[in-house]
């Protein structure tokens, strides 16, 4: 375990050396500042013209929109920081030096995964927590089930991370990135099809969405997080786009996503341990 933690530490240091952390922190600060300014002026107008119920609804929608942007940014970050973590070192033969040492190959992969997982978790807390704090300080609005909702967003990031780590053990860096983004796009499209199908009670469309969720269960994690953050959004057809939850993910699908992530990680450990270098 000590060896694994050493690789975890090295992964975090590498992210610092490549300035990934600093760019992420700086751009995250810009994102939060932009949201804070925009939200301040919107609330100022609502205080003049909107009723309390309307103000609460609009505030909830704005915060959810901000969290949706955070969700996409974290997914993007998960792919970019890990897509070349394994394949890049294989292509440059950097990993050859490591595998000749008396360590297990799986320790390298697990150490990298833990390092990236820590960075992504902190990034989610930084951005999502910052948004929620801004909204609370300006409008006194607080979401429900914050810990559980953020946990699902973190699980989504870990799922993508596990996918790119696994892909890196067998694919080139470019192919790995394309695979990750295409699968995420497939899940996103399938989620929309399922929501629209549920709205119009079209069983075929709903089944298509369910199948895409089984192939790539990222979108269902976001949908479930929204129903935890904003229970009133569930079955609210008038809230279009990514906030309309007309078909709620089940508890079983949440456990499926957990198992899916674990299987991807285990496959990554096995694949790297048994490939020729």
PDB file of C-alpha atoms in Angstrom:
ATOM      1  CA  UNK A   1       0.000   0.000   0.000  1.00  0.00           C
ATOM      2  CA  UNK A   2       2.923   2.329   0.688  1.00  0.00           C
ATOM      3  CA  UNK A   3       4.059   1.989  -2.928  1.00  0.00           C
ATOM      4  CA  UNK A   4       0.573   2.869  -4.159  1.00  0.00           C
ATOM      5  CA  UNK A   5       0.489   5.998  -1.997  1.00  0.00           C
ATOM      6  CA  UNK A   6       3.892   7.032  -3.339  1.00  0.00           C
ATOM      7  CA  UNK A   7       2.474   6.947  -6.875  1.00  0.00           C
ATOM      8  CA  UNK A   8      -0.556   8.878  -5.614  1.00  0.00           C
ATOM      9  CA  UNK A   9       1.739  11.590  -4.296  1.00  0.00           C
ATOM     10  CA  UNK A  10       3.777  11.616  -7.505  1.00  0.00           C
ATOM     11  CA  UNK A  11       0.600  12.001  -9.563  1.00  0.00           C
ATOM     12  CA  UNK A  12      -0.478  15.044  -7.570  1.00  0.00           C
ATOM     13  CA  UNK A  13       3.009  16.543  -7.821  1.00  0.00           C
ATOM     14  CA  UNK A  14       3.003  15.965 -11.574  1.00  0.00           C
ATOM     15  CA  UNK A  15      -0.301  17.832 -11.832  1.00  0.00           C
ATOM     16  CA  UNK A  16       1.300  20.713  -9.937  1.00  0.00           C
ATOM     17  CA  UNK A  17       4.405  20.654 -12.125  1.00  0.00           C
ATOM     18  CA  UNK A  18       2.363  20.749 -15.310  1.00  0.00           C
ATOM     19  CA  UNK A  19       0.396  23.693 -13.844  1.00  0.00           C
ATOM     20  CA  UNK A  20      -2.894  21.793 -14.184  1.00  0.00           C
ATOM     21  CA  UNK A  21      -3.812  22.632 -10.605  1.00  0.00           C
ATOM     22  CA  UNK A  22      -3.031  26.321 -10.934  1.00  0.00           C
ATOM     23  CA  UNK A  23      -4.881  26.733 -14.225  1.00  0.00           C
ATOM     24  CA  UNK A  24      -7.876  24.880 -12.771  1.00  0.00           C
ATOM     25  CA  UNK A  25      -7.897  27.051  -9.656  1.00  0.00           C
ATOM     26  CA  UNK A  26      -7.506  30.291 -11.600  1.00  0.00           C
ATOM     27  CA  UNK A  27     -10.184  29.537 -14.191  1.00  0.00           C
ATOM     28  CA  UNK A  28     -12.440  28.214 -11.449  1.00  0.00           C
ATOM     29  CA  UNK A  29     -12.071  31.544  -9.662  1.00  0.00           C
ATOM     30  CA  UNK A  30     -12.991  33.381 -12.868  1.00  0.00           C
ATOM     31  CA  UNK A  31     -16.045  31.121 -13.260  1.00  0.00           C
ATOM     32  CA  UNK A  32     -17.182  31.772  -9.682  1.00  0.00           C
ATOM     33  CA  UNK A  33     -16.613  35.518 -10.009  1.00  0.00           C
ATOM     34  CA  UNK A  34     -18.658  35.683 -13.219  1.00  0.00           C
ATOM     35  CA  UNK A  35     -21.480  33.713 -11.623  1.00  0.00           C
ATOM     36  CA  UNK A  36     -21.398  35.905  -8.505  1.00  0.00           C
ATOM     37  CA  UNK A  37     -21.669  39.152 -10.482  1.00  0.00           C
ATOM     38  CA  UNK A  38     -24.455  37.866 -12.723  1.00  0.00           C
ATOM     39  CA  UNK A  39     -26.363  36.336  -9.829  1.00  0.00           C
ATOM     40  CA  UNK A  40     -26.104  39.536  -7.779  1.00  0.00           C
ATOM     41  CA  UNK A  41     -27.752  41.667 -10.450  1.00  0.00           C
ATOM     42  CA  UNK A  42     -30.442  39.081 -11.182  1.00  0.00           C
ATOM     43  CA  UNK A  43     -31.340  38.880  -7.491  1.00  0.00           C
ATOM     44  CA  UNK A  44     -31.399  42.674  -7.301  1.00  0.00           C
ATOM     45  CA  UNK A  45     -34.036  42.725 -10.052  1.00  0.00           C
ATOM     46  CA  UNK A  46     -36.019  39.912  -8.451  1.00  0.00           C
ATOM     47  CA  UNK A  47     -36.145  41.794  -5.158  1.00  0.00           C
ATOM     48  CA  UNK A  48     -37.903  44.639  -6.983  1.00  0.00           C
ATOM     49  CA  UNK A  49     -40.366  42.752  -9.164  1.00  0.00           C
ATOM     50  CA  UNK A  50     -40.702  39.043  -8.227  1.00  0.00           C
ATOM     51  CA  UNK A  51     -42.746  37.373  -5.513  1.00  0.00           C
ATOM     52  CA  UNK A  52     -41.012  35.225  -2.904  1.00  0.00           C
ATOM     53  CA  UNK A  53     -42.119  32.001  -4.617  1.00  0.00           C
ATOM     54  CA  UNK A  54     -40.932  33.207  -8.018  1.00  0.00           C
ATOM     55  CA  UNK A  55     -37.617  34.347  -6.548  1.00  0.00           C
ATOM     56  CA  UNK A  56     -37.015  30.962  -4.923  1.00  0.00           C
ATOM     57  CA  UNK A  57     -37.809  29.126  -8.159  1.00  0.00           C
ATOM     58  CA  UNK A  58     -35.537  31.334 -10.268  1.00  0.00           C
ATOM     59  CA  UNK A  59     -32.755  31.100  -7.685  1.00  0.00           C
ATOM     60  CA  UNK A  60     -33.005  27.309  -7.716  1.00  0.00           C
ATOM     61  CA  UNK A  61     -32.877  27.217 -11.515  1.00  0.00           C
ATOM     62  CA  UNK A  62     -29.855  29.541 -11.640  1.00  0.00           C
ATOM     63  CA  UNK A  63     -27.943  27.509  -9.066  1.00  0.00           C
ATOM     64  CA  UNK A  64     -28.818  24.292 -10.892  1.00  0.00           C
ATOM     65  CA  UNK A  65     -27.577  25.822 -14.156  1.00  0.00           C
ATOM     66  CA  UNK A  66     -24.327  26.733 -12.423  1.00  0.00           C
ATOM     67  CA  UNK A  67     -23.954  23.223 -11.047  1.00  0.00           C
ATOM     68  CA  UNK A  68     -24.625  21.800 -14.500  1.00  0.00           C
ATOM     69  CA  UNK A  69     -21.742  23.887 -15.844  1.00  0.00           C
ATOM     70  CA  UNK A  70     -19.585  22.632 -12.964  1.00  0.00           C
ATOM     71  CA  UNK A  71     -20.552  19.060 -13.811  1.00  0.00           C
ATOM     72  CA  UNK A  72     -19.424  19.496 -17.417  1.00  0.00           C
ATOM     73  CA  UNK A  73     -16.200  21.221 -16.359  1.00  0.00           C
ATOM     74  CA  UNK A  74     -15.352  18.394 -13.973  1.00  0.00           C
ATOM     75  CA  UNK A  75     -16.036  15.768 -16.649  1.00  0.00           C
ATOM     76  CA  UNK A  76     -13.782  17.680 -19.033  1.00  0.00           C
ATOM     77  CA  UNK A  77     -11.101  17.932 -16.356  1.00  0.00           C
ATOM     78  CA  UNK A  78     -11.379  14.209 -15.552  1.00  0.00           C
ATOM     79  CA  UNK A  79     -10.659  13.296 -19.169  1.00  0.00           C
ATOM     80  CA  UNK A  80      -7.925  15.850 -19.801  1.00  0.00           C
ATOM     81  CA  UNK A  81      -5.840  15.132 -16.697  1.00  0.00           C
ATOM     82  CA  UNK A  82      -5.963  11.352 -17.078  1.00  0.00           C
ATOM     83  CA  UNK A  83      -6.238  10.638 -20.800  1.00  0.00           C
ATOM     84  CA  UNK A  84      -2.456  10.484 -21.275  1.00  0.00           C
ATOM     85  CA  UNK A  85      -1.568   9.312 -17.772  1.00  0.00           C
ATOM     86  CA  UNK A  86      -0.979   5.734 -18.894  1.00  0.00           C
ATOM     87  CA  UNK A  87      -0.888   5.770 -22.705  1.00  0.00           C
ATOM     88  CA  UNK A  88       1.458   8.766 -22.772  1.00  0.00           C
ATOM     89  CA  UNK A  89       3.990   7.033 -20.553  1.00  0.00           C
ATOM     90  CA  UNK A  90       3.701   3.837 -22.586  1.00  0.00           C
ATOM     91  CA  UNK A  91       4.242   5.694 -25.873  1.00  0.00           C
ATOM     92  CA  UNK A  92       7.241   7.597 -24.488  1.00  0.00           C
ATOM     93  CA  UNK A  93       8.577   4.433 -22.789  1.00  0.00           C
ATOM     94  CA  UNK A  94       8.757   6.289 -19.471  1.00  0.00           C
ATOM     95  CA  UNK A  95       6.874   3.456 -17.827  1.00  0.00           C
ATOM     96  CA  UNK A  96       9.600   0.972 -18.854  1.00  0.00           C
ATOM     97  CA  UNK A  97      11.799   2.299 -16.065  1.00  0.00           C
ATOM     98  CA  UNK A  98       9.070   1.738 -13.485  1.00  0.00           C
ATOM     99  CA  UNK A  99       8.063  -1.784 -14.454  1.00  0.00           C
ATOM    100  CA  UNK A 100      11.649  -3.022 -14.129  1.00  0.00           C
ATOM    101  CA  UNK A 101      11.569  -2.179 -10.426  1.00  0.00           C
ATOM    102  CA  UNK A 102      10.304  -4.684  -7.804  1.00  0.00           C
ATOM    103  CA  UNK A 103       6.758  -3.331  -7.734  1.00  0.00           C
ATOM    104  CA  UNK A 104       3.433  -4.610  -8.997  1.00  0.00           C
ATOM    105  CA  UNK A 105       2.102  -2.929 -12.109  1.00  0.00           C
ATOM    106  CA  UNK A 106      -1.349  -2.543 -10.594  1.00  0.00           C
ATOM    107  CA  UNK A 107       0.156  -0.353  -7.874  1.00  0.00           C
ATOM    108  CA  UNK A 108       1.159   2.192 -10.520  1.00  0.00           C
ATOM    109  CA  UNK A 109      -2.371   2.355 -11.927  1.00  0.00           C
ATOM    110  CA  UNK A 110      -4.096   2.440  -8.542  1.00  0.00           C
ATOM    111  CA  UNK A 111      -1.738   5.159  -7.328  1.00  0.00           C
ATOM    112  CA  UNK A 112      -2.461   7.312 -10.371  1.00  0.00           C
ATOM    113  CA  UNK A 113      -6.203   6.721 -10.008  1.00  0.00           C
ATOM    114  CA  UNK A 114      -6.166   7.755  -6.345  1.00  0.00           C
ATOM    115  CA  UNK A 115      -4.146  10.877  -7.135  1.00  0.00           C
ATOM    116  CA  UNK A 116      -6.537  11.996  -9.850  1.00  0.00           C
ATOM    117  CA  UNK A 117      -9.546  11.062  -7.687  1.00  0.00           C
ATOM    118  CA  UNK A 118      -8.290  13.351  -4.914  1.00  0.00           C
ATOM    119  CA  UNK A 119      -7.771  16.217  -7.363  1.00  0.00           C
ATOM    120  CA  UNK A 120     -11.229  15.804  -8.914  1.00  0.00           C
ATOM    121  CA  UNK A 121     -12.919  15.584  -5.520  1.00  0.00           C
ATOM    122  CA  UNK A 122     -11.252  18.807  -4.392  1.00  0.00           C
ATOM    123  CA  UNK A 123     -12.177  20.481  -7.688  1.00  0.00           C
ATOM    124  CA  UNK A 124     -15.851  19.580  -7.280  1.00  0.00           C
ATOM    125  CA  UNK A 125     -15.880  20.861  -3.701  1.00  0.00           C
ATOM    126  CA  UNK A 126     -14.146  24.052  -4.826  1.00  0.00           C
ATOM    127  CA  UNK A 127     -16.518  24.872  -7.692  1.00  0.00           C
ATOM    128  CA  UNK A 128     -19.825  23.441  -6.452  1.00  0.00           C
ATOM    129  CA  UNK A 129     -19.197  24.568  -2.891  1.00  0.00           C
ATOM    130  CA  UNK A 130     -18.261  28.028  -4.153  1.00  0.00           C
ATOM    131  CA  UNK A 131     -21.500  28.325  -6.142  1.00  0.00           C
ATOM    132  CA  UNK A 132     -23.627  27.234  -3.205  1.00  0.00           C
ATOM    133  CA  UNK A 133     -21.847  29.643  -0.873  1.00  0.00           C
ATOM    134  CA  UNK A 134     -22.359  32.558  -3.274  1.00  0.00           C
ATOM    135  CA  UNK A 135     -26.083  31.822  -3.568  1.00  0.00           C
ATOM    136  CA  UNK A 136     -26.490  31.360   0.181  1.00  0.00           C
ATOM    137  CA  UNK A 137     -24.689  34.596   1.065  1.00  0.00           C
ATOM    138  CA  UNK A 138     -26.616  36.669  -1.507  1.00  0.00           C
ATOM    139  CA  UNK A 139     -30.073  35.079  -1.388  1.00  0.00           C
ATOM    140  CA  UNK A 140     -30.117  32.856   1.703  1.00  0.00           C
ATOM    141  CA  UNK A 141     -31.008  29.879  -0.506  1.00  0.00           C
ATOM    142  CA  UNK A 142     -29.704  26.438   0.376  1.00  0.00           C
ATOM    143  CA  UNK A 143     -30.195  23.226  -1.587  1.00  0.00           C
ATOM    144  CA  UNK A 144     -31.389  19.948  -0.117  1.00  0.00           C
ATOM    145  CA  UNK A 145     -29.266  16.820   0.389  1.00  0.00           C
ATOM    146  CA  UNK A 146     -26.018  18.612  -0.457  1.00  0.00           C
ATOM    147  CA  UNK A 147     -23.687  15.810   0.657  1.00  0.00           C
ATOM    148  CA  UNK A 148     -25.570  13.101  -1.258  1.00  0.00           C
ATOM    149  CA  UNK A 149     -25.867  15.227  -4.403  1.00  0.00           C
ATOM    150  CA  UNK A 150     -22.189  16.150  -4.428  1.00  0.00           C
ATOM    151  CA  UNK A 151     -21.362  12.501  -3.803  1.00  0.00           C
ATOM    152  CA  UNK A 152     -23.150  11.535  -7.015  1.00  0.00           C
ATOM    153  CA  UNK A 153     -21.308  14.236  -8.961  1.00  0.00           C
ATOM    154  CA  UNK A 154     -18.044  12.863  -7.570  1.00  0.00           C
ATOM    155  CA  UNK A 155     -19.057   9.331  -8.567  1.00  0.00           C
ATOM    156  CA  UNK A 156     -19.703  10.569 -12.099  1.00  0.00           C
ATOM    157  CA  UNK A 157     -16.208  12.049 -12.256  1.00  0.00           C
ATOM    158  CA  UNK A 158     -14.672   8.834 -10.882  1.00  0.00           C
ATOM    159  CA  UNK A 159     -16.551   6.795 -13.480  1.00  0.00           C
ATOM    160  CA  UNK A 160     -15.107   8.895 -16.310  1.00  0.00           C
ATOM    161  CA  UNK A 161     -11.680   8.748 -14.663  1.00  0.00           C
ATOM    162  CA  UNK A 162     -11.822   4.951 -14.448  1.00  0.00           C
ATOM    163  CA  UNK A 163     -12.876   4.754 -18.096  1.00  0.00           C
ATOM    164  CA  UNK A 164      -9.962   6.872 -19.331  1.00  0.00           C
ATOM    165  CA  UNK A 165      -7.464   5.022 -17.135  1.00  0.00           C
ATOM    166  CA  UNK A 166      -8.716   1.719 -18.561  1.00  0.00           C
ATOM    167  CA  UNK A 167      -8.621   3.064 -22.114  1.00  0.00           C
ATOM    168  CA  UNK A 168      -5.082   4.289 -21.574  1.00  0.00           C
ATOM    169  CA  UNK A 169      -3.855   0.761 -20.930  1.00  0.00           C
ATOM    170  CA  UNK A 170      -4.785  -0.329 -24.470  1.00  0.00           C
ATOM    171  CA  UNK A 171      -5.499   2.709 -26.655  1.00  0.00           C
ATOM    172  CA  UNK A 172      -3.490   5.653 -27.894  1.00  0.00           C
ATOM    173  CA  UNK A 173      -4.003   8.974 -26.136  1.00  0.00           C
ATOM    174  CA  UNK A 174      -6.130  10.412 -28.950  1.00  0.00           C
ATOM    175  CA  UNK A 175      -8.294   7.305 -29.325  1.00  0.00           C
ATOM    176  CA  UNK A 176      -8.769   7.152 -25.566  1.00  0.00           C
ATOM    177  CA  UNK A 177      -9.972  10.752 -25.417  1.00  0.00           C
ATOM    178  CA  UNK A 178     -12.346  10.258 -28.337  1.00  0.00           C
ATOM    179  CA  UNK A 179     -13.804   7.132 -26.709  1.00  0.00           C
ATOM    180  CA  UNK A 180     -14.409   8.888 -23.382  1.00  0.00           C
ATOM    181  CA  UNK A 181     -16.092  11.940 -24.907  1.00  0.00           C
ATOM    182  CA  UNK A 182     -18.182   9.893 -27.352  1.00  0.00           C
ATOM    183  CA  UNK A 183     -19.494   7.620 -24.596  1.00  0.00           C
ATOM    184  CA  UNK A 184     -20.314  10.642 -22.455  1.00  0.00           C
ATOM    185  CA  UNK A 185     -22.109  12.221 -25.422  1.00  0.00           C
ATOM    186  CA  UNK A 186     -24.020   8.985 -25.996  1.00  0.00           C
ATOM    187  CA  UNK A 187     -25.186   8.970 -22.374  1.00  0.00           C
ATOM    188  CA  UNK A 188     -26.175  12.646 -22.603  1.00  0.00           C
ATOM    189  CA  UNK A 189     -28.221  12.081 -25.766  1.00  0.00           C
ATOM    190  CA  UNK A 190     -29.809   8.947 -24.332  1.00  0.00           C
ATOM    191  CA  UNK A 191     -30.803  10.847 -21.203  1.00  0.00           C
ATOM    192  CA  UNK A 192     -32.617  13.466 -23.281  1.00  0.00           C
ATOM    193  CA  UNK A 193     -34.383  10.796 -25.321  1.00  0.00           C
ATOM    194  CA  UNK A 194     -35.535   9.064 -22.132  1.00  0.00           C
ATOM    195  CA  UNK A 195     -36.784  12.320 -20.571  1.00  0.00           C
ATOM    196  CA  UNK A 196     -38.733  13.311 -23.685  1.00  0.00           C
ATOM    197  CA  UNK A 197     -40.059   9.772 -24.043  1.00  0.00           C
ATOM    198  CA  UNK A 198     -41.285   9.796 -20.441  1.00  0.00           C
ATOM    199  CA  UNK A 199     -42.933  13.190 -20.989  1.00  0.00           C
ATOM    200  CA  UNK A 200     -44.909  11.893 -23.992  1.00  0.00           C
ATOM    201  CA  UNK A 201     -45.266   8.374 -22.553  1.00  0.00           C
ATOM    202  CA  UNK A 202     -43.335   6.801 -25.418  1.00  0.00           C
ATOM    203  CA  UNK A 203     -42.069   3.450 -24.151  1.00  0.00           C
ATOM    204  CA  UNK A 204     -39.626   2.930 -27.026  1.00  0.00           C
ATOM    205  CA  UNK A 205     -37.861   6.236 -26.360  1.00  0.00           C
ATOM    206  CA  UNK A 206     -37.695   5.462 -22.641  1.00  0.00           C
ATOM    207  CA  UNK A 207     -36.168   2.049 -23.354  1.00  0.00           C
ATOM    208  CA  UNK A 208     -33.550   3.622 -25.629  1.00  0.00           C
ATOM    209  CA  UNK A 209     -32.589   5.934 -22.789  1.00  0.00           C
ATOM    210  CA  UNK A 210     -32.372   3.043 -20.345  1.00  0.00           C
ATOM    211  CA  UNK A 211     -30.113   1.074 -22.700  1.00  0.00           C
ATOM    212  CA  UNK A 212     -27.742   4.029 -23.116  1.00  0.00           C
ATOM    213  CA  UNK A 213     -27.682   4.410 -19.329  1.00  0.00           C
ATOM    214  CA  UNK A 214     -26.618   0.785 -19.014  1.00  0.00           C
ATOM    215  CA  UNK A 215     -23.861   1.352 -21.580  1.00  0.00           C
ATOM    216  CA  UNK A 216     -22.669   4.567 -19.899  1.00  0.00           C
ATOM    217  CA  UNK A 217     -24.405   5.547 -16.623  1.00  0.00           C
ATOM    218  CA  UNK A 218     -23.084   9.104 -16.294  1.00  0.00           C
ATOM    219  CA  UNK A 219     -26.264  11.003 -17.130  1.00  0.00           C
ATOM    220  CA  UNK A 220     -28.383   9.126 -14.595  1.00  0.00           C
ATOM    221  CA  UNK A 221     -26.003  10.225 -11.841  1.00  0.00           C
ATOM    222  CA  UNK A 222     -26.546  13.873 -12.772  1.00  0.00           C
ATOM    223  CA  UNK A 223     -30.334  13.391 -12.974  1.00  0.00           C
ATOM    224  CA  UNK A 224     -30.377  11.717  -9.570  1.00  0.00           C
ATOM    225  CA  UNK A 225     -28.235  14.482  -8.085  1.00  0.00           C
ATOM    226  CA  UNK A 226     -30.729  17.081  -9.317  1.00  0.00           C
ATOM    227  CA  UNK A 227     -33.667  15.245  -7.743  1.00  0.00           C
ATOM    228  CA  UNK A 228     -31.749  15.285  -4.459  1.00  0.00           C
ATOM    229  CA  UNK A 229     -30.690  18.930  -4.722  1.00  0.00           C
ATOM    230  CA  UNK A 230     -34.082  20.132  -5.980  1.00  0.00           C
ATOM    231  CA  UNK A 231     -36.881  17.618  -5.263  1.00  0.00           C
ATOM    232  CA  UNK A 232     -39.423  20.069  -6.711  1.00  0.00           C
ATOM    233  CA  UNK A 233     -37.787  19.704 -10.129  1.00  0.00           C
ATOM    234  CA  UNK A 234     -38.861  16.064 -10.343  1.00  0.00           C
ATOM    235  CA  UNK A 235     -41.736  15.610 -12.816  1.00  0.00           C
ATOM    236  CA  UNK A 236     -41.606  19.346 -13.611  1.00  0.00           C
ATOM    237  CA  UNK A 237     -42.007  19.241 -17.374  1.00  0.00           C
ATOM    238  CA  UNK A 238     -41.951  23.027 -17.701  1.00  0.00           C
ATOM    239  CA  UNK A 239     -38.273  23.079 -16.720  1.00  0.00           C
ATOM    240  CA  UNK A 240     -36.656  22.226 -20.026  1.00  0.00           C
ATOM    241  CA  UNK A 241     -33.225  20.933 -20.831  1.00  0.00           C
ATOM    242  CA  UNK A 242     -30.977  19.218 -18.316  1.00  0.00           C
ATOM    243  CA  UNK A 243     -33.207  20.215 -15.381  1.00  0.00           C
ATOM    244  CA  UNK A 244     -36.376  18.409 -16.503  1.00  0.00           C
ATOM    245  CA  UNK A 245     -36.609  15.172 -14.525  1.00  0.00           C
ATOM    246  CA  UNK A 246     -39.660  13.432 -15.945  1.00  0.00           C
ATOM    247  CA  UNK A 247     -38.087   9.986 -15.526  1.00  0.00           C
ATOM    248  CA  UNK A 248     -36.271   9.582 -12.216  1.00  0.00           C
ATOM    249  CA  UNK A 249     -33.324   7.157 -11.978  1.00  0.00           C
ATOM    250  CA  UNK A 250     -33.916   4.324  -9.530  1.00  0.00           C
ATOM    251  CA  UNK A 251     -31.815   3.349  -6.527  1.00  0.00           C
ATOM    252  CA  UNK A 252     -30.811   0.194  -8.392  1.00  0.00           C
ATOM    253  CA  UNK A 253     -29.239   2.263 -11.169  1.00  0.00           C
ATOM    254  CA  UNK A 254     -27.180   4.165  -8.601  1.00  0.00           C
ATOM    255  CA  UNK A 255     -25.695   0.909  -7.327  1.00  0.00           C
ATOM    256  CA  UNK A 256     -25.195  -0.170 -10.942  1.00  0.00           C
ATOM    257  CA  UNK A 257     -23.106   2.970 -11.512  1.00  0.00           C
ATOM    258  CA  UNK A 258     -21.026   2.198  -8.412  1.00  0.00           C
ATOM    259  CA  UNK A 259     -20.401  -1.347  -9.634  1.00  0.00           C
ATOM    260  CA  UNK A 260     -19.707  -0.076 -13.163  1.00  0.00           C
ATOM    261  CA  UNK A 261     -17.002   2.251 -11.844  1.00  0.00           C
ATOM    262  CA  UNK A 262     -15.440  -0.482  -9.718  1.00  0.00           C
ATOM    263  CA  UNK A 263     -15.378  -2.918 -12.651  1.00  0.00           C
ATOM    264  CA  UNK A 264     -13.709  -0.337 -14.909  1.00  0.00           C
ATOM    265  CA  UNK A 265     -11.009   0.250 -12.301  1.00  0.00           C
ATOM    266  CA  UNK A 266     -10.425  -3.469 -11.764  1.00  0.00           C
ATOM    267  CA  UNK A 267     -10.215  -4.018 -15.522  1.00  0.00           C
ATOM    268  CA  UNK A 268      -7.659  -1.215 -15.746  1.00  0.00           C
ATOM    269  CA  UNK A 269      -5.522  -2.854 -13.048  1.00  0.00           C
ATOM    270  CA  UNK A 270      -5.773  -6.233 -14.781  1.00  0.00           C
ATOM    271  CA  UNK A 271      -5.211  -4.874 -18.301  1.00  0.00           C
ATOM    272  CA  UNK A 272      -2.040  -2.980 -17.420  1.00  0.00           C
ATOM    273  CA  UNK A 273      -0.684  -5.898 -15.399  1.00  0.00           C
ATOM    274  CA  UNK A 274      -1.015  -8.280 -18.352  1.00  0.00           C
ATOM    275  CA  UNK A 275      -0.113  -6.171 -21.381  1.00  0.00           C
ATOM    276  CA  UNK A 276       3.206  -6.355 -23.198  1.00  0.00           C
ATOM    277  CA  UNK A 277       5.415  -3.296 -22.879  1.00  0.00           C
TER     278      UNK A 277
END
